[in-house]
Amino acid sequence: MNVDNRIEEVVTACCGTGSARQKEIFASFIRHLYGFVADICPTDDEWMETIQYLTSVGQKCDDKRQEFILLSDVLGVTALKDDLNNLKSEDATETSVLGPFYREGVKTFPLGSSISNGKEDGERCLVKGRVTDTNGKPIAGALVDVWQAAVNGLYEQQDESQPDMNLRGCFETDEEGYYFLETVKPKYYPIPKDGPVGTLLDKLGRHNYRPAHIHFIVSSEGFEPVVTQYFDKQSKYIDSDSVFGVKPSLLIDFESVKEKGEYSSVVLSKGDWTATCNFVLASVKV
């Protein structure tokens, strides 16, 4: 048997039709897959164990949970894909992983509204910032889509005790590019470990925790949207994120309010928190 001949035989058989991009993708996939198999030479038992594992990943997926995305995340593939697909201007905000808990159809709220509808979501926090282009010009009407987990470490679709769409909201920037909203101070939390991804992490001797963060998608017509997260730089696990999403430029301070007062038109009390999350969008390349 000649591995190279077998590879080319399969590539020829599978890449006779379709778009040029489809042929490119499948030919590369076959060559890398065959190279991997030839390198490790799996036994029949190992091959079947792999098939059964991937089957279990698919069986864990439903309309509220995407185990394959979670698997991609913990292997660092999602982070690599994002880096390769977001080679924007060095002045633009860096991306981070979307994660498996994003939801579409989120309500747009007036500036200053709270996205916290639960009774025990966490400590009150004002998140504010500005959206600008790479020249520092404010972007009015930019859409800031934000979501996060509650203090118990669960997103609302994981937790029946939380109201639907809790800790999710969209906000439009004002004429000067500013936005502000009420939420809760994020906390580090474990990603789901009750499925095959959790089993894999155990076998690899890895923990399943993510540092405290808030998710964002920021978009505006004529600009490249940014999918990202901002992280509490003081959080536990900041140096060992289980999905490899942390980048130095995305680390921020959460500051404790020292005395009651008005902050960005929101009245905060002593012990509340504030965080500034600014975004820079790159223009769409023509």
C-alpha positions as protocol buffer text, in pm:
chain_id: "A"
residue {
  index: 1
  type: MET
  ca { x: 0 y: 0 z: 0 }
}
residue {
  index: 2
  type: ASN
  ca { x: 120 y: 350 z: -86 }
}
residue {
  index: 3
  type: VAL
  ca { x: -33 y: 619 z: 134 }
}
residue {
  index: 4
  type: ASP
  ca { x: 34 y: 897 z: -116 }
}
residue {
  index: 5
  type: ASN
  ca { x: -137 y: 704 z: -396 }
}
residue {
  index: 6
  type: ARG
  ca { x: -436 y: 632 z: -175 }
}
residue {
  index: 7
  type: ILE
  ca { x: -465 y: 1003 z: -80 }
}
residue {
  index: 8
  type: GLU
  ca { x: -460 y: 1118 z: -440 }
}
residue {
  index: 9
  type: GLU
  ca { x: -710 y: 848 z: -538 }
}
residue {
  index: 10
  type: VAL
  ca { x: -958 y: 974 z: -279 }
}
residue {
  index: 11
  type: VAL
  ca { x: -893 y: 1341 z: -356 }
}
residue {
  index: 12
  type: THR
  ca { x: -959 y: 1279 z: -726 }
}
residue {
  index: 13
  type: ALA
  ca { x: -1279 y: 1086 z: -651 }
}
residue {
  index: 14
  type: CYS
  ca { x: -1417 y: 1345 z: -407 }
}
residue {
  index: 15
  type: CYS
  ca { x: -1310 y: 1669 z: -572 }
}
residue {
  index: 16
  type: GLY
  ca { x: -1441 y: 1630 z: -924 }
}
residue {
  index: 17
  type: THR
  ca { x: -1735 y: 1864 z: -876 }
}
residue {
  index: 18
  type: GLY
  ca { x: -1826 y: 2168 z: -671 }
}
residue {
  index: 19
  type: SER
  ca { x: -1681 y: 2516 z: -642 }
}
residue {
  index: 20
  type: ALA
  ca { x: -1309 y: 2583 z: -647 }
}
residue {
  index: 21
  type: ARG
  ca { x: -1324 y: 2665 z: -276 }
}
residue {
  index: 22
  type: GLN
  ca { x: -1506 y: 2342 z: -196 }
}
residue {
  index: 23
  type: LYS
  ca { x: -1244 y: 2141 z: -386 }
}
residue {
  index: 24
  type: GLU
  ca { x: -964 y: 2326 z: -206 }
}
residue {
  index: 25
  type: ILE
  ca { x: -1117 y: 2262 z: 138 }
}
residue {
  index: 26
  type: PHE
  ca { x: -1192 y: 1895 z: 83 }
}
residue {
  index: 27
  type: ALA
  ca { x: -856 y: 1816 z: -78 }
}
residue {
  index: 28
  type: SER
  ca { x: -674 y: 1979 z: 215 }
}
residue {
  index: 29
  type: PHE
  ca { x: -896 y: 1797 z: 465 }
}
residue {
  index: 30
  type: ILE
  ca { x: -827 y: 1458 z: 306 }
}
residue {
  index: 31
  type: ARG
  ca { x: -452 y: 1516 z: 291 }
}
residue {
  index: 32
  type: HIS
  ca { x: -428 y: 1630 z: 655 }
}
residue {
  index: 33
  type: LEU
  ca { x: -662 y: 1355 z: 777 }
}
residue {
  index: 34
  type: TYR
  ca { x: -470 y: 1082 z: 595 }
}
residue {
  index: 35
  type: GLY
  ca { x: -142 y: 1225 z: 721 }
}
residue {
  index: 36
  type: PHE
  ca { x: -274 y: 1212 z: 1077 }
}
residue {
  index: 37
  type: VAL
  ca { x: -398 y: 854 z: 1043 }
}
residue {
  index: 38
  type: ALA
  ca { x: -73 y: 741 z: 880 }
}
residue {
  index: 39
  type: ASP
  ca { x: 126 y: 911 z: 1156 }
}
residue {
  index: 40
  type: ILE
  ca { x: -49 y: 749 z: 1453 }
}
residue {
  index: 41
  type: CYS
  ca { x: -178 y: 428 z: 1285 }
}
residue {
  index: 42
  type: PRO
  ca { x: -486 y: 387 z: 1511 }
}
residue {
  index: 43
  type: THR
  ca { x: -600 y: 39 z: 1612 }
}
residue {
  index: 44
  type: ASP
  ca { x: -952 y: -81 z: 1538 }
}
residue {
  index: 45
  type: ASP
  ca { x: -1049 y: -20 z: 1900 }
}
residue {
  index: 46
  type: GLU
  ca { x: -906 y: 335 z: 1895 }
}
residue {
  index: 47
  type: TRP
  ca { x: -1085 y: 410 z: 1569 }
}
residue {
  index: 48
  type: MET
  ca { x: -1418 y: 288 z: 1708 }
}
residue {
  index: 49
  type: GLU
  ca { x: -1366 y: 481 z: 2032 }
}
residue {
  index: 50
  type: THR
  ca { x: -1314 y: 796 z: 1828 }
}
residue {
  index: 51
  type: ILE
  ca { x: -1631 y: 735 z: 1625 }
}
residue {
  index: 52
  type: GLN
  ca { x: -1830 y: 674 z: 1942 }
}
residue {
  index: 53
  type: TYR
  ca { x: -1689 y: 989 z: 2103 }
}
residue {
  index: 54
  type: LEU
  ca { x: -1785 y: 1211 z: 1808 }
}
residue {
  index: 55
  type: THR
  ca { x: -2128 y: 1047 z: 1805 }
}
residue {
  index: 56
  type: SER
  ca { x: -2174 y: 1135 z: 2173 }
}
residue {
  index: 57
  type: VAL
  ca { x: -2076 y: 1497 z: 2101 }
}
residue {
  index: 58
  type: GLY
  ca { x: -2351 y: 1521 z: 1841 }
}
residue {
  index: 59
  type: GLN
  ca { x: -2604 y: 1356 z: 2070 }
}
residue {
  index: 60
  type: LYS
  ca { x: -2537 y: 1620 z: 2336 }
}
residue {
  index: 61
  type: CYS
  ca { x: -2635 y: 1904 z: 2099 }
}
residue {
  index: 62
  type: ASP
  ca { x: -2982 y: 2055 z: 2107 }
}
residue {
  index: 63
  type: ASP
  ca { x: -3148 y: 2391 z: 2038 }
}
residue {
  index: 64
  type: LYS
  ca { x: -2989 y: 2540 z: 2350 }
}
residue {
  index: 65
  type: ARG
  ca { x: -2650 y: 2370 z: 2359 }
}
residue {
  index: 66
  type: GLN
  ca { x: -2383 y: 2318 z: 2092 }
}
residue {
  index: 67
  type: GLU
  ca { x: -2134 y: 2060 z: 2215 }
}
residue {
  index: 68
  type: PHE
  ca { x: -1933 y: 2070 z: 1891 }
}
residue {
  index: 69
  type: ILE
  ca { x: -1869 y: 2443 z: 1939 }
}
residue {
  index: 70
  type: LEU
  ca { x: -1765 y: 2367 z: 2297 }
}
residue {
  index: 71
  type: LEU
  ca { x: -1526 y: 2099 z: 2170 }
}
residue {
  index: 72
  type: SER
  ca { x: -1382 y: 2341 z: 1915 }
}
residue {
  index: 73
  type: ASP
  ca { x: -1342 y: 2599 z: 2192 }
}
residue {
  index: 74
  type: VAL
  ca { x: -1153 y: 2380 z: 2441 }
}
residue {
  index: 75
  type: LEU
  ca { x: -917 y: 2259 z: 2168 }
}
residue {
  index: 76
  type: GLY
  ca { x: -832 y: 2618 z: 2079 }
}
residue {
  index: 77
  type: VAL
  ca { x: -960 y: 2571 z: 1722 }
}
residue {
  index: 78
  type: THR
  ca { x: -1223 y: 2843 z: 1754 }
}
residue {
  index: 79
  type: ALA
  ca { x: -966 y: 3093 z: 1880 }
}
residue {
  index: 80
  type: LEU
  ca { x: -733 y: 3007 z: 1590 }
}
residue {
  index: 81
  type: LYS
  ca { x: -1015 y: 3036 z: 1336 }
}
residue {
  index: 82
  type: ASP
  ca { x: -1111 y: 3376 z: 1477 }
}
residue {
  index: 83
  type: ASP
  ca { x: -753 y: 3502 z: 1465 }
}
residue {
  index: 84
  type: LEU
  ca { x: -710 y: 3393 z: 1103 }
}
residue {
  index: 85
  type: ASN
  ca { x: -1041 y: 3544 z: 994 }
}
residue {
  index: 86
  type: ASN
  ca { x: -1002 y: 3875 z: 1173 }
}
residue {
  index: 87
  type: LEU
  ca { x: -673 y: 4017 z: 1051 }
}
residue {
  index: 88
  type: LYS
  ca { x: -807 y: 4372 z: 1082 }
}
residue {
  index: 89
  type: SER
  ca { x: -621 y: 4695 z: 1130 }
}
residue {
  index: 90
  type: GLU
  ca { x: -396 y: 4674 z: 1434 }
}
residue {
  index: 91
  type: ASP
  ca { x: -594 y: 4968 z: 1574 }
}
residue {
  index: 92
  type: ALA
  ca { x: -925 y: 4777 z: 1574 }
}
residue {
  index: 93
  type: THR
  ca { x: -1055 y: 4592 z: 1879 }
}
residue {
  index: 94
  type: GLU
  ca { x: -933 y: 4234 z: 1893 }
}
residue {
  index: 95
  type: THR
  ca { x: -1176 y: 3946 z: 1864 }
}
residue {
  index: 96
  type: SER
  ca { x: -1244 y: 3660 z: 2102 }
}
residue {
  index: 97
  type: VAL
  ca { x: -1452 y: 3343 z: 2075 }
}
residue {
  index: 98
  type: LEU
  ca { x: -1829 y: 3366 z: 2028 }
}
residue {
  index: 99
  type: GLY
  ca { x: -1894 y: 3077 z: 2264 }
}
residue {
  index: 100
  type: PRO
  ca { x: -2183 y: 2828 z: 2254 }
}
residue {
  index: 101
  type: PHE
  ca { x: -2441 y: 3043 z: 2436 }
}
residue {
  index: 102
  type: TYR
  ca { x: -2504 y: 3331 z: 2194 }
}
residue {
  index: 103
  type: ARG
  ca { x: -2871 y: 3385 z: 2104 }
}
residue {
  index: 104
  type: GLU
  ca { x: -3032 y: 3582 z: 1825 }
}
residue {
  index: 105
  type: GLY
  ca { x: -3346 y: 3792 z: 1854 }
}
residue {
  index: 106
  type: VAL
  ca { x: -3234 y: 3989 z: 2159 }
}
residue {
  index: 107
  type: LYS
  ca { x: -3435 y: 4299 z: 2247 }
}
residue {
  index: 108
  type: THR
  ca { x: -3289 y: 4648 z: 2192 }
}
residue {
  index: 109
  type: PHE
  ca { x: -3310 y: 4857 z: 2510 }
}
residue {
  index: 110
  type: PRO
  ca { x: -3282 y: 5232 z: 2572 }
}
residue {
  index: 111
  type: LEU
  ca { x: -2942 y: 5344 z: 2693 }
}
residue {
  index: 112
  type: GLY
  ca { x: -2900 y: 5298 z: 3066 }
}
residue {
  index: 113
  type: SER
  ca { x: -3143 y: 5006 z: 3088 }
}
residue {
  index: 114
  type: SER
  ca { x: -3063 y: 4698 z: 3294 }
}
residue {
  index: 115
  type: ILE
  ca { x: -3028 y: 4358 z: 3130 }
}
residue {
  index: 116
  type: SER
  ca { x: -3054 y: 4187 z: 3468 }
}
residue {
  index: 117
  type: ASN
  ca { x: -3401 y: 4046 z: 3530 }
}
residue {
  index: 118
  type: GLY
  ca { x: -3309 y: 3774 z: 3779 }
}
residue {
  index: 119
  type: LYS
  ca { x: -3325 y: 3804 z: 4156 }
}
residue {
  index: 120
  type: GLU
  ca { x: -2976 y: 3671 z: 4226 }
}
residue {
  index: 121
  type: ASP
  ca { x: -2777 y: 3756 z: 3915 }
}
residue {
  index: 122
  type: GLY
  ca { x: -2489 y: 3920 z: 4102 }
}
residue {
  index: 123
  type: GLU
  ca { x: -2350 y: 4258 z: 4211 }
}
residue {
  index: 124
  type: ARG
  ca { x: -2482 y: 4561 z: 4025 }
}
residue {
  index: 125
  type: CYS
  ca { x: -2247 y: 4697 z: 3760 }
}
residue {
  index: 126
  type: LEU
  ca { x: -2250 y: 4984 z: 3510 }
}
residue {
  index: 127
  type: VAL
  ca { x: -2084 y: 4898 z: 3179 }
}
residue {
  index: 128
  type: LYS
  ca { x: -2006 y: 5196 z: 2960 }
}
residue {
  index: 129
  type: GLY
  ca { x: -1789 y: 5288 z: 2669 }
}
residue {
  index: 130
  type: ARG
  ca { x: -1756 y: 5437 z: 2324 }
}
residue {
  index: 131
  type: VAL
  ca { x: -1752 y: 5300 z: 1972 }
}
residue {
  index: 132
  type: THR
  ca { x: -1517 y: 5473 z: 1728 }
}
residue {
  index: 133
  type: ASP
  ca { x: -1347 y: 5407 z: 1396 }
}
residue {
  index: 134
  type: THR
  ca { x: -972 y: 5356 z: 1361 }
}
residue {
  index: 135
  type: ASN
  ca { x: -924 y: 5733 z: 1331 }
}
residue {
  index: 136
  type: GLY
  ca { x: -1098 y: 5798 z: 1661 }
}
residue {
  index: 137
  type: LYS
  ca { x: -1419 y: 5930 z: 1503 }
}
residue {
  index: 138
  type: PRO
  ca { x: -1731 y: 5831 z: 1703 }
}
residue {
  index: 139
  type: ILE
  ca { x: -1976 y: 5593 z: 1537 }
}
residue {
  index: 140
  type: ALA
  ca { x: -2336 y: 5692 z: 1610 }
}
residue {
  index: 141
  type: GLY
  ca { x: -2605 y: 5426 z: 1598 }
}
residue {
  index: 142
  type: ALA
  ca { x: -2364 y: 5135 z: 1634 }
}
residue {
  index: 143
  type: LEU
  ca { x: -2531 y: 4824 z: 1776 }
}
residue {
  index: 144
  type: VAL
  ca { x: -2379 y: 4681 z: 2094 }
}
residue {
  index: 145
  type: ASP
  ca { x: -2507 y: 4327 z: 2158 }
}
residue {
  index: 146
  type: VAL
  ca { x: -2410 y: 4209 z: 2506 }
}
residue {
  index: 147
  type: TRP
  ca { x: -2461 y: 3889 z: 2704 }
}
residue {
  index: 148
  type: GLN
  ca { x: -2312 y: 3713 z: 3006 }
}
residue {
  index: 149
  type: ALA
  ca { x: -2361 y: 3447 z: 3269 }
}
residue {
  index: 150
  type: ALA
  ca { x: -2524 y: 3507 z: 3606 }
}
residue {
  index: 151
  type: VAL
  ca { x: -2323 y: 3485 z: 3928 }
}
residue {
  index: 152
  type: ASN
  ca { x: -2407 y: 3114 z: 3953 }
}
residue {
  index: 153
  type: GLY
  ca { x: -2203 y: 3059 z: 3637 }
}
residue {
  index: 154
  type: LEU
  ca { x: -2499 y: 2977 z: 3415 }
}
residue {
  index: 155
  type: TYR
  ca { x: -2639 y: 3149 z: 3106 }
}
residue {
  index: 156
  type: GLU
  ca { x: -3015 y: 3182 z: 3106 }
}
residue {
  index: 157
  type: GLN
  ca { x: -3077 y: 2897 z: 2858 }
}
residue {
  index: 158
  type: GLN
  ca { x: -2888 y: 2667 z: 3096 }
}
residue {
  index: 159
  type: ASP
  ca { x: -3087 y: 2773 z: 3400 }
}
residue {
  index: 160
  type: GLU
  ca { x: -3465 y: 2734 z: 3428 }
}
residue {
  index: 161
  type: SER
  ca { x: -3471 y: 2966 z: 3730 }
}
residue {
  index: 162
  type: GLN
  ca { x: -3367 y: 3264 z: 3516 }
}
residue {
  index: 163
  type: PRO
  ca { x: -3614 y: 3457 z: 3299 }
}
residue {
  index: 164
  type: ASP
  ca { x: -3592 y: 3406 z: 2924 }
}
residue {
  index: 165
  type: MET
  ca { x: -3323 y: 3627 z: 2766 }
}
residue {
  index: 166
  type: ASN
  ca { x: -3191 y: 3729 z: 3108 }
}
residue {
  index: 167
  type: LEU
  ca { x: -2858 y: 3915 z: 3102 }
}
residue {
  index: 168
  type: ARG
  ca { x: -2884 y: 3981 z: 2727 }
}
residue {
  index: 169
  type: GLY
  ca { x: -2955 y: 4304 z: 2546 }
}
residue {
  index: 170
  type: CYS
  ca { x: -2876 y: 4529 z: 2251 }
}
residue {
  index: 171
  type: PHE
  ca { x: -2800 y: 4901 z: 2274 }
}
residue {
  index: 172
  type: GLU
  ca { x: -2745 y: 5171 z: 2012 }
}
residue {
  index: 173
  type: THR
  ca { x: -2472 y: 5427 z: 2062 }
}
residue {
  index: 174
  type: ASP
  ca { x: -2567 y: 5794 z: 2085 }
}
residue {
  index: 175
  type: GLU
  ca { x: -2454 y: 6072 z: 1851 }
}
residue {
  index: 176
  type: GLU
  ca { x: -2110 y: 6079 z: 2014 }
}
residue {
  index: 177
  type: GLY
  ca { x: -2068 y: 5702 z: 1996 }
}
residue {
  index: 178
  type: TYR
  ca { x: -2131 y: 5639 z: 2366 }
}
residue {
  index: 179
  type: TYR
  ca { x: -2335 y: 5360 z: 2521 }
}
residue {
  index: 180
  type: PHE
  ca { x: -2403 y: 5257 z: 2880 }
}
residue {
  index: 181
  type: LEU
  ca { x: -2607 y: 4985 z: 3046 }
}
residue {
  index: 182
  type: GLU
  ca { x: -2671 y: 4818 z: 3378 }
}
residue {
  index: 183
  type: THR
  ca { x: -2578 y: 4456 z: 3437 }
}
residue {
  index: 184
  type: VAL
  ca { x: -2397 y: 4257 z: 3706 }
}
residue {
  index: 185
  type: LYS
  ca { x: -2028 y: 4211 z: 3775 }
}
residue {
  index: 186
  type: PRO
  ca { x: -1922 y: 3892 z: 3594 }
}
residue {
  index: 187
  type: LYS
  ca { x: -1767 y: 3603 z: 3779 }
}
residue {
  index: 188
  type: TYR
  ca { x: -1548 y: 3316 z: 3668 }
}
residue {
  index: 189
  type: TYR
  ca { x: -1744 y: 3001 z: 3597 }
}
residue {
  index: 190
  type: PRO
  ca { x: -1711 y: 2643 z: 3474 }
}
residue {
  index: 191
  type: ILE
  ca { x: -1806 y: 2551 z: 3119 }
}
residue {
  index: 192
  type: PRO
  ca { x: -2044 y: 2250 z: 3102 }
}
residue {
  index: 193
  type: LYS
  ca { x: -1869 y: 1934 z: 3213 }
}
residue {
  index: 194
  type: ASP
  ca { x: -2162 y: 1694 z: 3206 }
}
residue {
  index: 195
  type: GLY
  ca { x: -2095 y: 1585 z: 2847 }
}
residue {
  index: 196
  type: PRO
  ca { x: -1821 y: 1440 z: 2627 }
}
residue {
  index: 197
  type: VAL
  ca { x: -1620 y: 1765 z: 2633 }
}
residue {
  index: 198
  type: GLY
  ca { x: -1600 y: 1739 z: 3010 }
}
residue {
  index: 199
  type: THR
  ca { x: -1484 y: 1378 z: 2977 }
}
residue {
  index: 200
  type: LEU
  ca { x: -1209 y: 1491 z: 2740 }
}
residue {
  index: 201
  type: LEU
  ca { x: -1091 y: 1766 z: 2976 }
}
residue {
  index: 202
  type: ASP
  ca { x: -1067 y: 1514 z: 3260 }
}
residue {
  index: 203
  type: LYS
  ca { x: -855 y: 1279 z: 3048 }
}
residue {
  index: 204
  type: LEU
  ca { x: -627 y: 1567 z: 2954 }
}
residue {
  index: 205
  type: GLY
  ca { x: -594 y: 1679 z: 3317 }
}
residue {
  index: 206
  type: ARG
  ca { x: -737 y: 2023 z: 3240 }
}
residue {
  index: 207
  type: HIS
  ca { x: -983 y: 2237 z: 3438 }
}
residue {
  index: 208
  type: ASN
  ca { x: -1307 y: 2361 z: 3284 }
}
residue {
  index: 209
  type: TYR
  ca { x: -1313 y: 2721 z: 3410 }
}
residue {
  index: 210
  type: ARG
  ca { x: -1335 y: 3051 z: 3228 }
}
residue {
  index: 211
  type: PRO
  ca { x: -1226 y: 3382 z: 3385 }
}
residue {
  index: 212
  type: ALA
  ca { x: -1490 y: 3649 z: 3446 }
}
residue {
  index: 213
  type: HIS
  ca { x: -1596 y: 3815 z: 3120 }
}
residue {
  index: 214
  type: ILE
  ca { x: -1873 y: 3983 z: 2926 }
}
residue {
  index: 215
  type: HIS
  ca { x: -1952 y: 3898 z: 2563 }
}
residue {
  index: 216
  type: PHE
  ca { x: -2005 y: 4160 z: 2292 }
}
residue {
  index: 217
  type: ILE
  ca { x: -2086 y: 4182 z: 1924 }
}
residue {
  index: 218
  type: VAL
  ca { x: -2047 y: 4540 z: 1801 }
}
residue {
  index: 219
  type: SER
  ca { x: -2156 y: 4632 z: 1450 }
}
residue {
  index: 220
  type: SER
  ca { x: -2236 y: 4928 z: 1228 }
}
residue {
  index: 221
  type: GLU
  ca { x: -2300 y: 4969 z: 857 }
}
residue {
  index: 222
  type: GLY
  ca { x: -1978 y: 5017 z: 663 }
}
residue {
  index: 223
  type: PHE
  ca { x: -1761 y: 4860 z: 933 }
}
residue {
  index: 224
  type: GLU
  ca { x: -1634 y: 4513 z: 1009 }
}
residue {
  index: 225
  type: PRO
  ca { x: -1829 y: 4378 z: 1308 }
}
residue {
  index: 226
  type: VAL
  ca { x: -1628 y: 4262 z: 1608 }
}
residue {
  index: 227
  type: VAL
  ca { x: -1714 y: 3953 z: 1814 }
}
residue {
  index: 228
  type: THR
  ca { x: -1525 y: 3976 z: 2139 }
}
residue {
  index: 229
  type: GLN
  ca { x: -1517 y: 3960 z: 2518 }
}
residue {
  index: 230
  type: TYR
  ca { x: -1380 y: 4187 z: 2789 }
}
residue {
  index: 231
  type: PHE
  ca { x: -1221 y: 4016 z: 3089 }
}
residue {
  index: 232
  type: ASP
  ca { x: -1178 y: 4118 z: 3452 }
}
residue {
  index: 233
  type: LYS
  ca { x: -799 y: 4133 z: 3476 }
}
residue {
  index: 234
  type: GLN
  ca { x: -817 y: 4039 z: 3846 }
}
residue {
  index: 235
  type: SER
  ca { x: -1023 y: 3726 z: 3787 }
}
residue {
  index: 236
  type: LYS
  ca { x: -914 y: 3378 z: 3876 }
}
residue {
  index: 237
  type: TYR
  ca { x: -818 y: 3165 z: 3572 }
}
residue {
  index: 238
  type: ILE
  ca { x: -720 y: 3473 z: 3371 }
}
residue {
  index: 239
  type: ASP
  ca { x: -396 y: 3293 z: 3278 }
}
residue {
  index: 240
  type: SER
  ca { x: -555 y: 2956 z: 3199 }
}
residue {
  index: 241
  type: ASP
  ca { x: -884 y: 3018 z: 3019 }
}
residue {
  index: 242
  type: SER
  ca { x: -1024 y: 2677 z: 2921 }
}
residue {
  index: 243
  type: VAL
  ca { x: -1118 y: 2805 z: 2573 }
}
residue {
  index: 244
  type: PHE
  ca { x: -807 y: 3017 z: 2507 }
}
residue {
  index: 245
  type: GLY
  ca { x: -1007 y: 3337 z: 2458 }
}
residue {
  index: 246
  type: VAL
  ca { x: -805 y: 3583 z: 2670 }
}
residue {
  index: 247
  type: LYS
  ca { x: -588 y: 3848 z: 2500 }
}
residue {
  index: 248
  type: PRO
  ca { x: -395 y: 4122 z: 2680 }
}
residue {
  index: 249
  type: SER
  ca { x: -581 y: 4401 z: 2500 }
}
residue {
  index: 250
  type: LEU
  ca { x: -913 y: 4266 z: 2631 }
}
residue {
  index: 251
  type: LEU
  ca { x: -823 y: 4288 z: 3001 }
}
residue {
  index: 252
  type: ILE
  ca { x: -1002 y: 4565 z: 3193 }
}
residue {
  index: 253
  type: ASP
  ca { x: -1047 y: 4684 z: 3551 }
}
residue {
  index: 254
  type: PHE
  ca { x: -1378 y: 4661 z: 3730 }
}
residue {
  index: 255
  type: GLU
  ca { x: -1380 y: 4954 z: 3972 }
}
residue {
  index: 256
  type: SER
  ca { x: -1577 y: 4962 z: 4296 }
}
residue {
  index: 257
  type: VAL
  ca { x: -1797 y: 5267 z: 4353 }
}
residue {
  index: 258
  type: LYS
  ca { x: -1668 y: 5457 z: 4657 }
}
residue {
  index: 259
  type: GLU
  ca { x: -1970 y: 5677 z: 4717 }
}
residue {
  index: 260
  type: LYS
  ca { x: -2325 y: 5710 z: 4591 }
}
residue {
  index: 261
  type: GLY
  ca { x: -2362 y: 5931 z: 4286 }
}
residue {
  index: 262
  type: GLU
  ca { x: -2461 y: 5964 z: 3922 }
}
residue {
  index: 263
  type: TYR
  ca { x: -2246 y: 5784 z: 3669 }
}
residue {
  index: 264
  type: SER
  ca { x: -2338 y: 5821 z: 3299 }
}
residue {
  index: 265
  type: SER
  ca { x: -2692 y: 5922 z: 3406 }
}
residue {
  index: 266
  type: VAL
  ca { x: -2723 y: 5611 z: 3624 }
}
residue {
  index: 267
  type: VAL
  ca { x: -2734 y: 5645 z: 4002 }
}
residue {
  index: 268
  type: LEU
  ca { x: -2498 y: 5397 z: 4165 }
}
residue {
  index: 269
  type: SER
  ca { x: -2450 y: 5315 z: 4532 }
}
residue {
  index: 270
  type: LYS
  ca { x: -2135 y: 5247 z: 4729 }
}
residue {
  index: 271
  type: GLY
  ca { x: -2021 y: 4895 z: 4658 }
}
residue {
  index: 272
  type: ASP
  ca { x: -2159 y: 4885 z: 4303 }
}
residue {
  index: 273
  type: TRP
  ca { x: -1916 y: 4844 z: 4014 }
}
residue {
  index: 274
  type: THR
  ca { x: -1824 y: 5020 z: 3690 }
}
residue {
  index: 275
  type: ALA
  ca { x: -1637 y: 4893 z: 3385 }
}
residue {
  index: 276
  type: THR
  ca { x: -1534 y: 5072 z: 3066 }
}
residue {
  index: 277
  type: CYS
  ca { x: -1543 y: 4870 z: 2745 }
}
residue {
  index: 278
  type: ASN
  ca { x: -1446 y: 5069 z: 2437 }
}
residue {
  index: 279
  type: PHE
  ca { x: -1457 y: 4942 z: 2081 }
}
residue {
  index: 280
  type: VAL
  ca { x: -1275 y: 5041 z: 1765 }
}
residue {
  index: 281
  type: LEU
  ca { x: -1421 y: 4919 z: 1435 }
}
residue {
  index: 282
  type: ALA
  ca { x: -1232 y: 4892 z: 1108 }
}
residue {
  index: 283
  type: SER
  ca { x: -1396 y: 5004 z: 785 }
}
residue {
  index: 284
  type: VAL
  ca { x: -1512 y: 4736 z: 544 }
}
residue {
  index: 285
  type: LYS
  ca { x: -1244 y: 4675 z: 283 }
}
residue {
  index: 286
  type: VAL
  ca { x: -1361 y: 4760 z: -69 }
}
